[in-house]
């Protein structure tokens, strides 16, 4: 399923770039670097396969700042490095042992997307896609588990949005990303349940962002 999504995303980007080749694009201010500061809402579209005790997972929404750096190869093509860290409450729900509070965890998910920008005016839409690496840290296992560990995850991101130019340097931005992200959580519940339980967790968050940027 993931491979199909990646292939579809690449084909979409190629098709859109071919469609835009014939467009005349005016020269910009010559800027190669672009920086944005966004406020983002990270809303997990979560599910889990929990061994032995069954059930599902509930992961809270997080609101945080995001900083990104973009380098332009030409007027249309760029690479964007997206930087943010989020904290989420985690709960196993509907298990054979009831609902289990698994505390919270911090996620550091640096993401690199290749983008195509549709130039031609002050309104500049773009599409992007690329890899994601998510590190889990600062784990608080909650009142029930003795310990919770999350495996580092490699995922994939799709992105769409637009910049609205206020002048040659400053612009407003709206951005939406979908991350396809999976990890294995190992819950040591020896004291409470007499067992260690593994869970295959799909986090798959939507990321909605609004911000301001500058070209340098």
mmCIF file with all atom_site columns, N, CA and C in Angstrom, residues 85-90 102-108 135-142 147-150:
data_model
loop_
_atom_site.group_PDB
_atom_site.id
_atom_site.type_symbol
_atom_site.label_atom_id
_atom_site.label_alt_id
_atom_site.label_comp_id
_atom_site.label_asym_id
_atom_site.label_entity_id
_atom_site.label_seq_id
_atom_site.pdbx_PDB_ins_code
_atom_site.Cartn_x
_atom_site.Cartn_y
_atom_site.Cartn_z
_atom_site.occupancy
_atom_site.B_iso_or_equiv
_atom_site.pdbx_formal_charge
_atom_site.auth_seq_id
_atom_site.auth_comp_id
_atom_site.auth_asym_id
_atom_site.auth_atom_id
_atom_site.pdbx_PDB_model_num
ATOM 1  N N  . UNK A 1 85  ? 9.016  19.759 16.640 1.00 0.00 ? 85  UNK A N  1
ATOM 2  C CA . UNK A 1 85  ? 8.920  18.660 17.603 1.00 0.00 ? 85  UNK A CA 1
ATOM 3  C C  . UNK A 1 85  ? 7.585  18.764 18.316 1.00 0.00 ? 85  UNK A C  1
ATOM 4  N N  . UNK A 1 86  ? 6.951  17.628 18.563 1.00 0.00 ? 86  UNK A N  1
ATOM 5  C CA . UNK A 1 86  ? 5.609  17.612 19.132 1.00 0.00 ? 86  UNK A CA 1
ATOM 6  C C  . UNK A 1 86  ? 5.518  16.643 20.310 1.00 0.00 ? 86  UNK A C  1
ATOM 7  N N  . UNK A 1 87  ? 4.619  16.958 21.236 1.00 0.00 ? 87  UNK A N  1
ATOM 8  C CA . UNK A 1 87  ? 4.369  16.105 22.391 1.00 0.00 ? 87  UNK A CA 1
ATOM 9  C C  . UNK A 1 87  ? 2.945  15.568 22.318 1.00 0.00 ? 87  UNK A C  1
ATOM 10 N N  . UNK A 1 88  ? 2.803  14.248 22.533 1.00 0.00 ? 88  UNK A N  1
ATOM 11 C CA . UNK A 1 88  ? 1.491  13.619 22.410 1.00 0.00 ? 88  UNK A CA 1
ATOM 12 C C  . UNK A 1 88  ? 1.211  12.711 23.610 1.00 0.00 ? 88  UNK A C  1
ATOM 13 N N  . UNK A 1 89  ? -0.025 12.789 24.113 1.00 0.00 ? 89  UNK A N  1
ATOM 14 C CA . UNK A 1 89  ? -0.503 11.827 25.104 1.00 0.00 ? 89  UNK A CA 1
ATOM 15 C C  . UNK A 1 89  ? -0.920 10.548 24.387 1.00 0.00 ? 89  UNK A C  1
ATOM 16 N N  . UNK A 1 90  ? -0.641 9.399  24.992 1.00 0.00 ? 90  UNK A N  1
ATOM 17 C CA . UNK A 1 90  ? -0.920 8.108  24.359 1.00 0.00 ? 90  UNK A CA 1
ATOM 18 C C  . UNK A 1 90  ? -1.740 7.249  25.316 1.00 0.00 ? 90  UNK A C  1
ATOM 19 N N  . UNK A 1 102 ? -0.810 5.424  28.777 1.00 0.00 ? 102 UNK A N  1
ATOM 20 C CA . UNK A 1 102 ? 0.605  5.175  28.478 1.00 0.00 ? 102 UNK A CA 1
ATOM 21 C C  . UNK A 1 102 ? 1.429  6.455  28.512 1.00 0.00 ? 102 UNK A C  1
ATOM 22 N N  . UNK A 1 103 ? 0.948  7.460  29.233 1.00 0.00 ? 103 UNK A N  1
ATOM 23 C CA . UNK A 1 103 ? 1.715  8.674  29.442 1.00 0.00 ? 103 UNK A CA 1
ATOM 24 C C  . UNK A 1 103 ? 1.829  9.520  28.191 1.00 0.00 ? 103 UNK A C  1
ATOM 25 N N  . UNK A 1 104 ? 3.016  10.012 27.900 1.00 0.00 ? 104 UNK A N  1
ATOM 26 C CA . UNK A 1 104 ? 3.221  10.852 26.730 1.00 0.00 ? 104 UNK A CA 1
ATOM 27 C C  . UNK A 1 104 ? 4.617  10.635 26.151 1.00 0.00 ? 104 UNK A C  1
ATOM 28 N N  . UNK A 1 105 ? 4.794  11.151 24.954 1.00 0.00 ? 105 UNK A N  1
ATOM 29 C CA . UNK A 1 105 ? 6.072  10.995 24.255 1.00 0.00 ? 105 UNK A CA 1
ATOM 30 C C  . UNK A 1 105 ? 6.280  12.196 23.340 1.00 0.00 ? 105 UNK A C  1
ATOM 31 N N  . UNK A 1 106 ? 7.548  12.583 23.179 1.00 0.00 ? 106 UNK A N  1
ATOM 32 C CA . UNK A 1 106 ? 7.919  13.628 22.232 1.00 0.00 ? 106 UNK A CA 1
ATOM 33 C C  . UNK A 1 106 ? 8.362  12.997 20.919 1.00 0.00 ? 106 UNK A C  1
ATOM 34 N N  . UNK A 1 107 ? 7.954  13.621 19.793 1.00 0.00 ? 107 UNK A N  1
ATOM 35 C CA . UNK A 1 107 ? 8.349  13.181 18.456 1.00 0.00 ? 107 UNK A CA 1
ATOM 36 C C  . UNK A 1 107 ? 9.190  14.271 17.794 1.00 0.00 ? 107 UNK A C  1
ATOM 37 N N  . UNK A 1 108 ? 10.307 13.864 17.199 1.00 0.00 ? 108 UNK A N  1
ATOM 38 C CA . UNK A 1 108 ? 11.135 14.759 16.400 1.00 0.00 ? 108 UNK A CA 1
ATOM 39 C C  . UNK A 1 108 ? 11.158 14.199 14.984 1.00 0.00 ? 108 UNK A C  1
ATOM 40 N N  . UNK A 1 135 ? 12.090 10.427 15.328 1.00 0.00 ? 135 UNK A N  1
ATOM 41 C CA . UNK A 1 135 ? 12.735 9.973  16.560 1.00 0.00 ? 135 UNK A CA 1
ATOM 42 C C  . UNK A 1 135 ? 11.783 10.208 17.726 1.00 0.00 ? 135 UNK A C  1
ATOM 43 N N  . UNK A 1 136 ? 11.737 9.247  18.639 1.00 0.00 ? 136 UNK A N  1
ATOM 44 C CA . UNK A 1 136 ? 10.894 9.339  19.827 1.00 0.00 ? 136 UNK A CA 1
ATOM 45 C C  . UNK A 1 136 ? 11.784 9.561  21.049 1.00 0.00 ? 136 UNK A C  1
ATOM 46 N N  . UNK A 1 137 ? 11.437 10.548 21.868 1.00 0.00 ? 137 UNK A N  1
ATOM 47 C CA . UNK A 1 137 ? 12.275 10.832 23.036 1.00 0.00 ? 137 UNK A CA 1
ATOM 48 C C  . UNK A 1 137 ? 11.404 11.392 24.166 1.00 0.00 ? 137 UNK A C  1
ATOM 49 N N  . UNK A 1 138 ? 12.010 11.566 25.339 1.00 0.00 ? 138 UNK A N  1
ATOM 50 C CA . UNK A 1 138 ? 11.289 12.138 26.469 1.00 0.00 ? 138 UNK A CA 1
ATOM 51 C C  . UNK A 1 138 ? 10.063 11.341 26.862 1.00 0.00 ? 138 UNK A C  1
ATOM 52 N N  . UNK A 1 139 ? 10.163 10.016 26.829 1.00 0.00 ? 139 UNK A N  1
ATOM 53 C CA . UNK A 1 139 ? 9.000  9.165  27.090 1.00 0.00 ? 139 UNK A CA 1
ATOM 54 C C  . UNK A 1 139 ? 8.636  9.180  28.575 1.00 0.00 ? 139 UNK A C  1
ATOM 55 N N  . UNK A 1 140 ? 7.372  9.460  28.863 1.00 0.00 ? 140 UNK A N  1
ATOM 56 C CA . UNK A 1 140 ? 6.788  9.297  30.191 1.00 0.00 ? 140 UNK A CA 1
ATOM 57 C C  . UNK A 1 140 ? 5.806  8.141  30.081 1.00 0.00 ? 140 UNK A C  1
ATOM 58 N N  . UNK A 1 141 ? 6.094  7.032  30.751 1.00 0.00 ? 141 UNK A N  1
ATOM 59 C CA . UNK A 1 141 ? 5.314  5.806  30.545 1.00 0.00 ? 141 UNK A CA 1
ATOM 60 C C  . UNK A 1 141 ? 3.955  5.810  31.216 1.00 0.00 ? 141 UNK A C  1
ATOM 61 N N  . UNK A 1 142 ? 3.629  6.827  32.026 1.00 0.00 ? 142 UNK A N  1
ATOM 62 C CA . UNK A 1 142 ? 2.323  6.879  32.662 1.00 0.00 ? 142 UNK A CA 1
ATOM 63 C C  . UNK A 1 142 ? 2.261  6.055  33.938 1.00 0.00 ? 142 UNK A C  1
ATOM 64 N N  . UNK A 1 147 ? 7.666  0.663  31.667 1.00 0.00 ? 147 UNK A N  1
ATOM 65 C CA . UNK A 1 147 ? 8.493  1.316  30.664 1.00 0.00 ? 147 UNK A CA 1
ATOM 66 C C  . UNK A 1 147 ? 7.780  1.221  29.312 1.00 0.00 ? 147 UNK A C  1
ATOM 67 N N  . UNK A 1 148 ? 8.012  2.222  28.453 1.00 0.00 ? 148 UNK A N  1
ATOM 68 C CA . UNK A 1 148 ? 7.493  2.197  27.084 1.00 0.00 ? 148 UNK A CA 1
ATOM 69 C C  . UNK A 1 148 ? 8.612  2.634  26.150 1.00 0.00 ? 148 UNK A C  1
ATOM 70 N N  . UNK A 1 149 ? 8.855  1.852  25.107 1.00 0.00 ? 149 UNK A N  1
ATOM 71 C CA . UNK A 1 149 ? 9.864  2.186  24.113 1.00 0.00 ? 149 UNK A CA 1
ATOM 72 C C  . UNK A 1 149 ? 9.224  2.241  22.730 1.00 0.00 ? 149 UNK A C  1
ATOM 73 N N  . UNK A 1 150 ? 9.668  3.227  21.925 1.00 0.00 ? 150 UNK A N  1
ATOM 74 C CA . UNK A 1 150 ? 9.179  3.381  20.559 1.00 0.00 ? 150 UNK A CA 1
ATOM 75 C C  . UNK A 1 150 ? 10.353 3.269  19.592 1.00 0.00 ? 150 UNK A C  1
#
